[in-house]
């Protein structure tokens, strides 16, 4: 009976060890995925925030100063990404993170203007300019074409080919062209 109890204890110990190992493995796997998602979220929010170093016009996630002794994100971009990462870890929403940067730096921190309020003008003006420009070009071209067609209409039979040019002047010009083009 003691050996039977001993086997049962060993089996329970093995099951317990297996369960603990599986639990720790799942915990580390889930934690690793969560950390990867947080850094990806940090990068995504960082793409919406302008690097405020003054030496580039990039977002905090894409700031790279190439050449010289230093190549890579500047110190300001690293600090901004660290701030974003801290706020992501605290559980702040993307809008709350962006609002904190706007409060600190003003609306110039946005890489692209928000799509609300007066900023909608910045989004719609290029399309409006394109439509108005197309209409103006079509109008001007149609006016030119109608003017050219009216100028090229044949003159009345026996009249001058063009108003203001007499038939004699036209004949002299033809004779001069014929003389100058002869070899």
Short mmCIF file of C-alpha atoms in Angstrom, two decimals:
data_model
loop_
_atom_site.label_atom_id
_atom_site.label_comp_id
_atom_site.label_asym_id
_atom_site.label_seq_id
_atom_site.Cartn_x
_atom_site.Cartn_y
_atom_site.Cartn_z
CA UNK A 1 0.00 0.00 0.00
CA UNK A 2 2.84 2.38 0.71
CA UNK A 3 4.30 1.86 -2.72
CA UNK A 4 0.93 2.55 -4.27
CA UNK A 5 0.65 5.80 -2.30
CA UNK A 6 4.18 6.67 -3.31
CA UNK A 7 3.31 6.21 -7.03
CA UNK A 8 0.20 8.37 -6.62
CA UNK A 9 2.22 11.12 -4.96
CA UNK A 10 4.81 11.06 -7.72
CA UNK A 11 2.12 11.23 -10.40
CA UNK A 12 0.48 14.17 -8.66
CA UNK A 13 3.83 15.90 -8.33
CA UNK A 14 4.51 15.40 -12.04
CA UNK A 15 1.08 16.74 -12.98
CA UNK A 16 1.61 19.70 -10.68
CA UNK A 17 5.03 20.41 -12.18
CA UNK A 18 3.64 20.13 -15.71
CA UNK A 19 0.77 22.47 -14.88
CA UNK A 20 3.12 25.02 -13.31
CA UNK A 21 5.47 24.86 -16.29
CA UNK A 22 2.55 25.29 -18.71
CA UNK A 23 1.21 28.20 -16.64
CA UNK A 24 4.57 29.97 -16.55
CA UNK A 25 5.04 29.37 -20.28
CA UNK A 26 1.61 30.77 -21.08
CA UNK A 27 2.22 33.76 -18.80
CA UNK A 28 5.53 34.62 -20.47
CA UNK A 29 4.07 34.06 -23.93
CA UNK A 30 1.08 36.31 -23.22
CA UNK A 31 3.27 38.94 -21.56
CA UNK A 32 5.67 38.92 -24.51
CA UNK A 33 2.79 39.41 -26.95
CA UNK A 34 1.40 42.24 -24.81
CA UNK A 35 4.78 43.97 -24.71
CA UNK A 36 5.15 43.60 -28.49
CA UNK A 37 1.66 45.06 -28.95
CA UNK A 38 2.45 47.94 -26.64
CA UNK A 39 5.60 48.86 -28.53
CA UNK A 40 3.69 48.60 -31.82
CA UNK A 41 0.99 50.87 -30.37
CA UNK A 42 3.71 53.26 -29.21
CA UNK A 43 5.07 53.39 -32.77
CA UNK A 44 1.60 53.97 -34.21
CA UNK A 45 0.86 56.84 -31.81
CA UNK A 46 4.39 58.15 -32.41
CA UNK A 47 3.61 58.41 -36.12
CA UNK A 48 0.88 60.94 -35.30
CA UNK A 49 3.21 63.16 -33.23
CA UNK A 50 5.80 65.42 -34.88
CA UNK A 51 9.39 65.24 -33.64
CA UNK A 52 9.89 68.58 -31.93
CA UNK A 53 13.69 68.69 -32.25
CA UNK A 54 13.50 71.41 -34.90
CA UNK A 55 16.06 69.67 -37.09
CA UNK A 56 13.63 67.55 -39.07
CA UNK A 57 10.01 67.49 -40.11
CA UNK A 58 9.40 63.80 -39.33
CA UNK A 59 7.15 62.05 -36.87
CA UNK A 60 8.62 60.85 -33.59
CA UNK A 61 8.54 57.24 -34.84
CA UNK A 62 10.28 57.98 -38.15
CA UNK A 63 12.85 60.57 -37.01
CA UNK A 64 16.26 59.53 -38.33
CA UNK A 65 19.15 61.93 -38.69
CA UNK A 66 21.44 60.36 -41.27
CA UNK A 67 25.17 61.04 -41.61
CA UNK A 68 27.93 62.48 -39.48
CA UNK A 69 28.73 61.04 -36.08
CA UNK A 70 25.09 60.46 -35.24
CA UNK A 71 22.61 58.39 -37.20
CA UNK A 72 19.25 57.39 -35.81
CA UNK A 73 16.41 58.92 -33.82
CA UNK A 74 17.35 62.14 -32.08
CA UNK A 75 17.19 62.52 -28.32
CA UNK A 76 13.94 64.49 -28.53
CA UNK A 77 12.21 61.72 -30.56
CA UNK A 78 13.45 59.09 -28.11
CA UNK A 79 12.10 61.14 -25.19
CA UNK A 80 8.73 61.58 -26.93
CA UNK A 81 8.51 57.84 -27.65
CA UNK A 82 9.42 57.09 -24.02
CA UNK A 83 6.63 59.41 -22.84
CA UNK A 84 4.17 57.74 -25.23
CA UNK A 85 5.28 54.28 -24.07
CA UNK A 86 4.83 55.26 -20.40
CA UNK A 87 1.33 56.55 -21.12
CA UNK A 88 0.48 53.40 -23.10
CA UNK A 89 1.63 51.25 -20.18
CA UNK A 90 -0.58 53.32 -17.85
CA UNK A 91 -3.51 52.46 -20.11
CA UNK A 92 -4.18 55.92 -21.58
CA UNK A 93 -6.12 56.07 -24.84
CA UNK A 94 -4.53 57.35 -28.04
CA UNK A 95 -6.62 60.53 -27.88
CA UNK A 96 -5.52 61.20 -24.29
CA UNK A 97 -1.86 60.73 -25.26
CA UNK A 98 -2.22 63.10 -28.23
CA UNK A 99 -4.07 65.62 -26.04
CA UNK A 100 -1.18 65.64 -23.57
CA UNK A 101 1.26 66.41 -26.40
CA UNK A 102 -1.02 69.16 -27.76
CA UNK A 103 -1.21 70.64 -24.27
CA UNK A 104 2.59 70.61 -24.02
CA UNK A 105 3.55 71.73 -27.57
CA UNK A 106 0.39 73.14 -29.17
CA UNK A 107 -1.39 71.94 -32.31
CA UNK A 108 1.88 72.07 -34.29
CA UNK A 109 2.71 68.68 -32.77
CA UNK A 110 0.27 66.93 -35.14
CA UNK A 111 1.87 65.34 -38.20
CA UNK A 112 -1.42 65.86 -40.04
CA UNK A 113 -4.18 68.20 -38.94
CA UNK A 114 -7.16 66.58 -37.19
CA UNK A 115 -10.20 65.98 -39.36
CA UNK A 116 -12.61 68.17 -37.42
CA UNK A 117 -13.52 71.81 -36.97
CA UNK A 118 -11.61 74.43 -38.92
CA UNK A 119 -8.94 71.88 -39.83
CA UNK A 120 -11.40 70.35 -42.29
CA UNK A 121 -10.60 73.30 -44.56
CA UNK A 122 -7.05 71.98 -44.91
CA UNK A 123 -8.44 68.63 -46.02
CA UNK A 124 -11.02 69.94 -48.51
CA UNK A 125 -9.18 72.88 -50.14
CA UNK A 126 -6.95 70.78 -52.43
CA UNK A 127 -10.01 69.03 -53.87
CA UNK A 128 -11.88 72.32 -54.25
CA UNK A 129 -8.86 73.88 -56.00
CA UNK A 130 -8.67 70.91 -58.36
CA UNK A 131 -12.34 71.18 -59.34
CA UNK A 132 -12.25 74.99 -59.74
CA UNK A 133 -9.00 74.79 -61.76
CA UNK A 134 -10.45 72.13 -64.06
CA UNK A 135 -13.58 74.24 -64.67
CA UNK A 136 -11.45 77.34 -65.44
CA UNK A 137 -9.21 75.41 -67.86
CA UNK A 138 -12.22 73.94 -69.68
CA UNK A 139 -13.83 77.40 -69.91
CA UNK A 140 -10.66 79.05 -71.25
CA UNK A 141 -10.02 76.29 -73.79
CA UNK A 142 -13.62 76.43 -75.05
CA UNK A 143 -13.34 80.22 -75.44
CA UNK A 144 -10.08 79.89 -77.39
CA UNK A 145 -11.55 77.23 -79.66
CA UNK A 146 -14.66 79.29 -80.43
CA UNK A 147 -12.50 82.35 -81.15
CA UNK A 148 -10.18 80.40 -83.46
CA UNK A 149 -13.12 78.87 -85.35
CA UNK A 150 -14.77 82.24 -85.87
CA UNK A 151 -11.50 83.75 -87.14
CA UNK A 152 -10.94 80.94 -89.64
CA UNK A 153 -14.36 81.03 -91.27
CA UNK A 154 -14.01 81.61 -94.99
CA UNK A 155 -14.73 85.12 -96.15
CA UNK A 156 -17.57 85.86 -98.47
CA UNK A 157 -16.96 84.88 -102.09
CA UNK A 158 -14.89 87.55 -103.80
CA UNK A 159 -14.06 89.24 -100.48
CA UNK A 160 -10.81 89.36 -98.53
CA UNK A 161 -9.57 86.20 -96.82
CA UNK A 162 -9.29 88.05 -93.54
CA UNK A 163 -10.80 91.32 -92.44
CA UNK A 164 -8.22 94.07 -92.68
CA UNK A 165 -6.14 92.35 -95.41
CA UNK A 166 -6.88 93.31 -98.98
CA UNK A 167 -6.77 90.85 -101.82
CA UNK A 168 -3.83 92.74 -103.39
CA UNK A 169 -1.80 92.53 -100.16
CA UNK A 170 -2.52 88.84 -99.93
CA UNK A 171 -1.41 88.26 -103.53
CA UNK A 172 1.86 90.22 -102.97
CA UNK A 173 2.59 88.13 -99.85
CA UNK A 174 2.05 84.91 -101.82
CA UNK A 175 4.40 86.04 -104.60
CA UNK A 176 7.09 87.01 -102.04
CA UNK A 177 6.82 83.63 -100.31
CA UNK A 178 7.11 81.86 -103.67
CA UNK A 179 10.27 83.90 -104.58
CA UNK A 180 11.95 83.30 -101.20
CA UNK A 181 11.29 79.58 -101.20
CA UNK A 182 12.60 78.96 -104.73
CA UNK A 183 16.07 77.46 -104.96
#
